């Protein structure tokens, strides 16, 4: 459907397109970081998992679980030939990553709007997501008879990912609509569009007139002089 030369898309089409773009971003990031890690002989580590999953969670909610699962699978496929990699790592990274879904409770009880508007809630959101992933991986590792504490301590060493994740989210929250529920965002845009049309049709914003001025205007013409 076209209106005034522009193509209108449904909410479903917009959602699928948005989810697809974030999936591409996640895959591209993981590939770049994986081969950069090889090139620099493991001198640094960074995972885009937490900030990207939390962005999708804020925008669309539960579909973000697929990004957590997919990132775990992709990580394992890229590192399956690395020394020390074991088959149980598939479970550790795929199932462990899924623990980030606990953050849906935070979006429910704290509220997406408060998380986005307050920088400290945004920071807490990232920290909680990072901890949830580390905890999940440690729990799954313990299920395979490995040390829970050891797995947790190994994950805590990756503070660089946490720091970068916080920076990414704090930047994204400043961009209009990026760190916002997209249904709410689209409704807000529609209301702003309608308000602009109303102003175009009726002029500038209404001017508030005090009671004294109204009483003067209500007088007969002769009484004004």
mmCIF file of C-alpha atoms in Angstrom:
data_model
loop_
_atom_site.group_PDB
_atom_site.id
_atom_site.type_symbol
_atom_site.label_atom_id
_atom_site.label_comp_id
_atom_site.label_asym_id
_atom_site.label_seq_id
_atom_site.Cartn_x
_atom_site.Cartn_y
_atom_site.Cartn_z
ATOM 1 C CA UNK A 1 0.000 0.000 0.000
ATOM 2 C CA UNK A 2 1.275 3.485 -0.820
ATOM 3 C CA UNK A 3 0.314 6.810 0.614
ATOM 4 C CA UNK A 4 1.830 10.100 -0.549
ATOM 5 C CA UNK A 5 4.519 8.138 -2.362
ATOM 6 C CA UNK A 6 5.675 6.199 0.721
ATOM 7 C CA UNK A 7 5.346 2.491 1.333
ATOM 8 C CA UNK A 8 3.429 1.479 4.457
ATOM 9 C CA UNK A 9 4.483 -1.739 6.191
ATOM 10 C CA UNK A 10 2.737 -3.719 8.877
ATOM 11 C CA UNK A 11 3.974 -4.024 12.453
ATOM 12 C CA UNK A 12 4.834 -7.667 11.760
ATOM 13 C CA UNK A 13 7.008 -6.714 8.766
ATOM 14 C CA UNK A 14 8.711 -3.995 10.773
ATOM 15 C CA UNK A 15 9.345 -6.423 13.646
ATOM 16 C CA UNK A 16 10.796 -9.155 11.425
ATOM 17 C CA UNK A 17 13.014 -6.681 9.587
ATOM 18 C CA UNK A 18 14.285 -5.235 12.850
ATOM 19 C CA UNK A 19 14.968 -8.675 14.336
ATOM 20 C CA UNK A 20 16.759 -9.762 11.163
ATOM 21 C CA UNK A 21 19.038 -6.713 11.218
ATOM 22 C CA UNK A 22 20.005 -7.315 14.839
ATOM 23 C CA UNK A 23 20.699 -10.972 14.049
ATOM 24 C CA UNK A 24 23.028 -9.888 11.238
ATOM 25 C CA UNK A 25 24.770 -7.429 13.570
ATOM 26 C CA UNK A 26 25.281 -10.149 16.185
ATOM 27 C CA UNK A 27 26.711 -12.647 13.680
ATOM 28 C CA UNK A 28 29.001 -10.066 12.058
ATOM 29 C CA UNK A 29 30.294 -8.924 15.448
ATOM 30 C CA UNK A 30 31.005 -12.487 16.557
ATOM 31 C CA UNK A 31 32.848 -13.299 13.325
ATOM 32 C CA UNK A 32 34.953 -10.142 13.439
ATOM 33 C CA UNK A 33 35.830 -10.628 17.103
ATOM 34 C CA UNK A 34 36.616 -14.318 16.628
ATOM 35 C CA UNK A 35 39.107 -13.726 13.824
ATOM 36 C CA UNK A 36 40.520 -10.643 15.551
ATOM 37 C CA UNK A 37 41.139 -12.819 18.601
ATOM 38 C CA UNK A 38 43.030 -15.304 16.449
ATOM 39 C CA UNK A 39 45.043 -12.548 14.765
ATOM 40 C CA UNK A 40 46.089 -11.030 18.088
ATOM 41 C CA UNK A 41 46.681 -14.426 19.705
ATOM 42 C CA UNK A 42 43.985 -14.061 22.352
ATOM 43 C CA UNK A 43 45.329 -10.832 23.842
ATOM 44 C CA UNK A 44 41.796 -9.560 24.448
ATOM 45 C CA UNK A 45 38.253 -10.893 24.654
ATOM 46 C CA UNK A 46 34.884 -9.283 24.113
ATOM 47 C CA UNK A 47 31.411 -10.712 23.625
ATOM 48 C CA UNK A 48 28.602 -8.641 22.061
ATOM 49 C CA UNK A 49 26.031 -11.046 23.534
ATOM 50 C CA UNK A 50 24.773 -9.017 26.496
ATOM 51 C CA UNK A 51 24.298 -5.559 24.914
ATOM 52 C CA UNK A 52 22.691 -6.916 21.729
ATOM 53 C CA UNK A 53 20.361 -9.317 23.547
ATOM 54 C CA UNK A 54 19.319 -6.569 25.978
ATOM 55 C CA UNK A 55 18.673 -4.143 23.109
ATOM 56 C CA UNK A 56 16.408 -6.692 21.440
ATOM 57 C CA UNK A 57 14.770 -7.461 24.791
ATOM 58 C CA UNK A 58 13.916 -3.801 25.317
ATOM 59 C CA UNK A 59 12.623 -3.475 21.769
ATOM 60 C CA UNK A 60 10.648 -6.727 21.395
ATOM 61 C CA UNK A 61 10.760 -8.737 24.635
ATOM 62 C CA UNK A 62 10.878 -12.551 24.590
ATOM 63 C CA UNK A 63 12.239 -13.021 21.001
ATOM 64 C CA UNK A 64 15.605 -11.959 22.429
ATOM 65 C CA UNK A 65 15.987 -15.515 23.796
ATOM 66 C CA UNK A 66 16.786 -16.711 20.272
ATOM 67 C CA UNK A 67 19.735 -14.314 20.108
ATOM 68 C CA UNK A 68 21.124 -15.695 23.367
ATOM 69 C CA UNK A 69 20.762 -19.287 22.159
ATOM 70 C CA UNK A 70 22.074 -18.499 18.678
ATOM 71 C CA UNK A 71 25.102 -16.655 20.015
ATOM 72 C CA UNK A 72 25.992 -19.636 22.190
ATOM 73 C CA UNK A 73 25.712 -22.009 19.236
ATOM 74 C CA UNK A 74 27.743 -19.732 16.966
ATOM 75 C CA UNK A 75 30.466 -19.341 19.604
ATOM 76 C CA UNK A 76 30.757 -23.125 19.962
ATOM 77 C CA UNK A 77 30.873 -23.699 16.197
ATOM 78 C CA UNK A 78 33.625 -21.122 15.797
ATOM 79 C CA UNK A 79 35.669 -22.547 18.659
ATOM 80 C CA UNK A 80 35.011 -26.271 18.279
ATOM 81 C CA UNK A 81 38.558 -26.880 17.017
ATOM 82 C CA UNK A 82 40.211 -24.786 19.723
ATOM 83 C CA UNK A 83 42.322 -26.707 22.200
ATOM 84 C CA UNK A 84 40.368 -27.494 25.352
ATOM 85 C CA UNK A 85 36.933 -27.293 23.744
ATOM 86 C CA UNK A 86 34.690 -30.176 24.814
ATOM 87 C CA UNK A 87 31.242 -31.291 23.585
ATOM 88 C CA UNK A 88 29.635 -30.282 26.901
ATOM 89 C CA UNK A 89 30.535 -26.669 26.113
ATOM 90 C CA UNK A 90 27.568 -26.606 23.716
ATOM 91 C CA UNK A 91 25.287 -26.995 26.704
ATOM 92 C CA UNK A 92 27.255 -24.537 28.816
ATOM 93 C CA UNK A 93 27.099 -21.729 26.283
ATOM 94 C CA UNK A 94 23.701 -22.356 24.702
ATOM 95 C CA UNK A 95 21.704 -23.127 27.846
ATOM 96 C CA UNK A 96 23.821 -20.865 30.041
ATOM 97 C CA UNK A 97 23.234 -17.890 27.753
ATOM 98 C CA UNK A 98 19.493 -18.435 28.041
ATOM 99 C CA UNK A 99 19.637 -17.384 31.710
ATOM 100 C CA UNK A 100 19.730 -13.787 30.497
ATOM 101 C CA UNK A 101 15.974 -14.201 30.049
ATOM 102 C CA UNK A 102 15.686 -13.611 33.790
ATOM 103 C CA UNK A 103 16.029 -9.944 32.851
ATOM 104 C CA UNK A 104 12.511 -10.095 31.402
ATOM 105 C CA UNK A 105 11.397 -9.965 35.034
ATOM 106 C CA UNK A 106 13.219 -6.663 35.436
ATOM 107 C CA UNK A 107 11.520 -5.206 32.361
ATOM 108 C CA UNK A 108 8.229 -6.394 33.823
ATOM 109 C CA UNK A 109 8.519 -5.109 37.391
ATOM 110 C CA UNK A 110 10.845 -2.127 37.006
ATOM 111 C CA UNK A 111 9.432 -1.183 33.610
ATOM 112 C CA UNK A 112 11.136 -0.616 30.283
ATOM 113 C CA UNK A 113 10.519 3.113 30.405
ATOM 114 C CA UNK A 114 12.237 3.541 33.780
ATOM 115 C CA UNK A 115 15.148 1.346 32.686
ATOM 116 C CA UNK A 116 15.654 3.463 29.579
ATOM 117 C CA UNK A 117 15.219 6.887 31.212
ATOM 118 C CA UNK A 118 17.478 6.415 34.248
ATOM 119 C CA UNK A 119 21.161 5.802 33.521
ATOM 120 C CA UNK A 120 21.635 3.842 36.746
ATOM 121 C CA UNK A 121 18.780 1.487 35.860
ATOM 122 C CA UNK A 122 20.302 1.037 32.388
ATOM 123 C CA UNK A 123 23.666 0.228 33.965
ATOM 124 C CA UNK A 124 22.071 -2.164 36.440
ATOM 125 C CA UNK A 125 20.245 -3.815 33.539
ATOM 126 C CA UNK A 126 23.544 -4.604 31.810
ATOM 127 C CA UNK A 127 25.282 -5.757 34.991
ATOM 128 C CA UNK A 128 22.348 -8.022 35.874
ATOM 129 C CA UNK A 129 22.327 -9.487 32.355
ATOM 130 C CA UNK A 130 26.062 -10.160 32.474
ATOM 131 C CA UNK A 131 25.805 -11.817 35.896
ATOM 132 C CA UNK A 132 22.809 -13.897 34.756
ATOM 133 C CA UNK A 133 24.814 -15.296 31.828
ATOM 134 C CA UNK A 134 27.828 -16.114 34.028
ATOM 135 C CA UNK A 135 25.585 -17.746 36.620
ATOM 136 C CA UNK A 136 23.774 -19.770 33.969
ATOM 137 C CA UNK A 137 26.992 -21.037 32.439
ATOM 138 C CA UNK A 138 28.330 -21.970 35.891
ATOM 139 C CA UNK A 139 25.116 -23.853 36.737
ATOM 140 C CA UNK A 140 25.208 -25.842 33.496
ATOM 141 C CA UNK A 141 28.924 -26.526 33.960
ATOM 142 C CA UNK A 142 28.192 -27.896 37.436
ATOM 143 C CA UNK A 143 25.591 -30.212 35.923
ATOM 144 C CA UNK A 144 28.436 -31.781 33.948
ATOM 145 C CA UNK A 145 30.306 -32.363 37.226
ATOM 146 C CA UNK A 146 32.609 -29.396 36.830
ATOM 147 C CA UNK A 147 33.315 -26.783 39.469
ATOM 148 C CA UNK A 148 30.539 -24.204 39.800
ATOM 149 C CA UNK A 149 32.825 -21.746 41.603
ATOM 150 C CA UNK A 150 35.645 -22.301 39.099
ATOM 151 C CA UNK A 151 33.357 -21.628 36.127
ATOM 152 C CA UNK A 152 31.986 -18.522 37.852
ATOM 153 C CA UNK A 153 35.447 -17.152 38.595
ATOM 154 C CA UNK A 154 36.573 -17.787 35.019
ATOM 155 C CA UNK A 155 33.640 -15.741 33.751
ATOM 156 C CA UNK A 156 34.241 -12.906 36.214
ATOM 157 C CA UNK A 157 37.619 -12.391 34.596
ATOM 158 C CA UNK A 158 35.917 -11.077 31.446
ATOM 159 C CA UNK A 159 35.156 -7.635 32.896
ATOM 160 C CA UNK A 160 36.068 -6.010 29.578
ATOM 161 C CA UNK A 161 32.842 -7.325 28.011
ATOM 162 C CA UNK A 162 30.859 -5.879 30.904
ATOM 163 C CA UNK A 163 32.499 -2.451 30.590
ATOM 164 C CA UNK A 164 31.974 -2.274 26.811
ATOM 165 C CA UNK A 165 28.406 -3.538 27.205
ATOM 166 C CA UNK A 166 27.615 -0.733 29.664
ATOM 167 C CA UNK A 167 29.095 1.881 27.319
ATOM 168 C CA UNK A 168 27.084 0.540 24.350
ATOM 169 C CA UNK A 169 23.789 0.608 26.244
ATOM 170 C CA UNK A 170 24.410 4.066 27.720
ATOM 171 C CA UNK A 171 25.058 5.372 24.207
ATOM 172 C CA UNK A 172 22.070 3.563 22.663
ATOM 173 C CA UNK A 173 19.674 4.944 25.275
ATOM 174 C CA UNK A 174 20.525 8.452 24.056
ATOM 175 C CA UNK A 175 19.386 7.647 20.512
ATOM 176 C CA UNK A 176 15.680 8.183 19.951
ATOM 177 C CA UNK A 177 13.817 4.878 19.859
ATOM 178 C CA UNK A 178 16.873 2.595 20.000
ATOM 179 C CA UNK A 179 16.511 1.483 23.624
ATOM 180 C CA UNK A 180 12.722 1.574 23.718
ATOM 181 C CA UNK A 181 9.812 -0.819 23.339
ATOM 182 C CA UNK A 182 9.060 -0.529 19.637
ATOM 183 C CA UNK A 183 5.285 -0.713 20.003
ATOM 184 C CA UNK A 184 5.471 2.214 22.406
ATOM 185 C CA UNK A 185 7.917 3.990 20.084
ATOM 186 C CA UNK A 186 5.663 3.624 17.036
ATOM 187 C CA UNK A 187 2.628 4.823 18.986
ATOM 188 C CA UNK A 188 4.617 7.829 20.160
ATOM 189 C CA UNK A 189 5.671 8.632 16.597
ATOM 190 C CA UNK A 190 2.064 8.316 15.430
ATOM 191 C CA UNK A 191 0.858 10.654 18.180
ATOM 192 C CA UNK A 192 3.571 13.166 17.280
ATOM 193 C CA UNK A 193 2.538 12.928 13.618
ATOM 194 C CA UNK A 194 -1.120 13.544 14.490
ATOM 195 C CA UNK A 195 -0.160 16.463 16.717
ATOM 196 C CA UNK A 196 1.886 17.984 13.882
ATOM 197 C CA UNK A 197 -1.047 17.570 11.491
ATOM 198 C CA UNK A 198 -3.341 19.242 14.029
ATOM 199 C CA UNK A 199 -0.968 22.186 14.295
ATOM 200 C CA UNK A 200 -0.709 22.428 10.503
ATOM 201 C CA UNK A 201 -4.512 22.529 10.254
ATOM 202 C CA UNK A 202 -5.217 24.883 13.125
ATOM 203 C CA UNK A 203 -2.101 26.965 13.421
ATOM 204 C CA UNK A 204 0.298 27.218 16.311
ATOM 205 C CA UNK A 205 -0.189 25.773 19.753
ATOM 206 C CA UNK A 206 -3.217 27.045 21.680
ATOM 207 C CA UNK A 207 -2.503 30.195 23.706
ATOM 208 C CA UNK A 208 -3.577 30.154 27.334
ATOM 209 C CA UNK A 209 -5.655 33.205 28.231
ATOM 210 C CA UNK A 210 -6.277 34.161 31.839
ATOM 211 C CA UNK A 211 -9.766 34.748 33.256
ATOM 212 C CA UNK A 212 -9.388 38.530 33.275
ATOM 213 C CA UNK A 213 -8.602 38.561 29.571
ATOM 214 C CA UNK A 214 -11.553 36.287 28.856
ATOM 215 C CA UNK A 215 -13.899 38.580 30.792
ATOM 216 C CA UNK A 216 -12.657 41.554 28.755
ATOM 217 C CA UNK A 217 -13.183 39.671 25.487
ATOM 218 C CA UNK A 218 -16.705 38.773 26.563
ATOM 219 C CA UNK A 219 -17.648 42.438 26.999
ATOM 220 C CA UNK A 220 -19.513 44.300 24.309
ATOM 221 C CA UNK A 221 -17.436 46.141 21.773
ATOM 222 C CA UNK A 222 -18.418 49.499 23.267
ATOM 223 C CA UNK A 223 -17.185 48.457 26.705
ATOM 224 C CA UNK A 224 -13.672 47.836 25.428
ATOM 225 C CA UNK A 225 -12.967 51.561 25.119
#
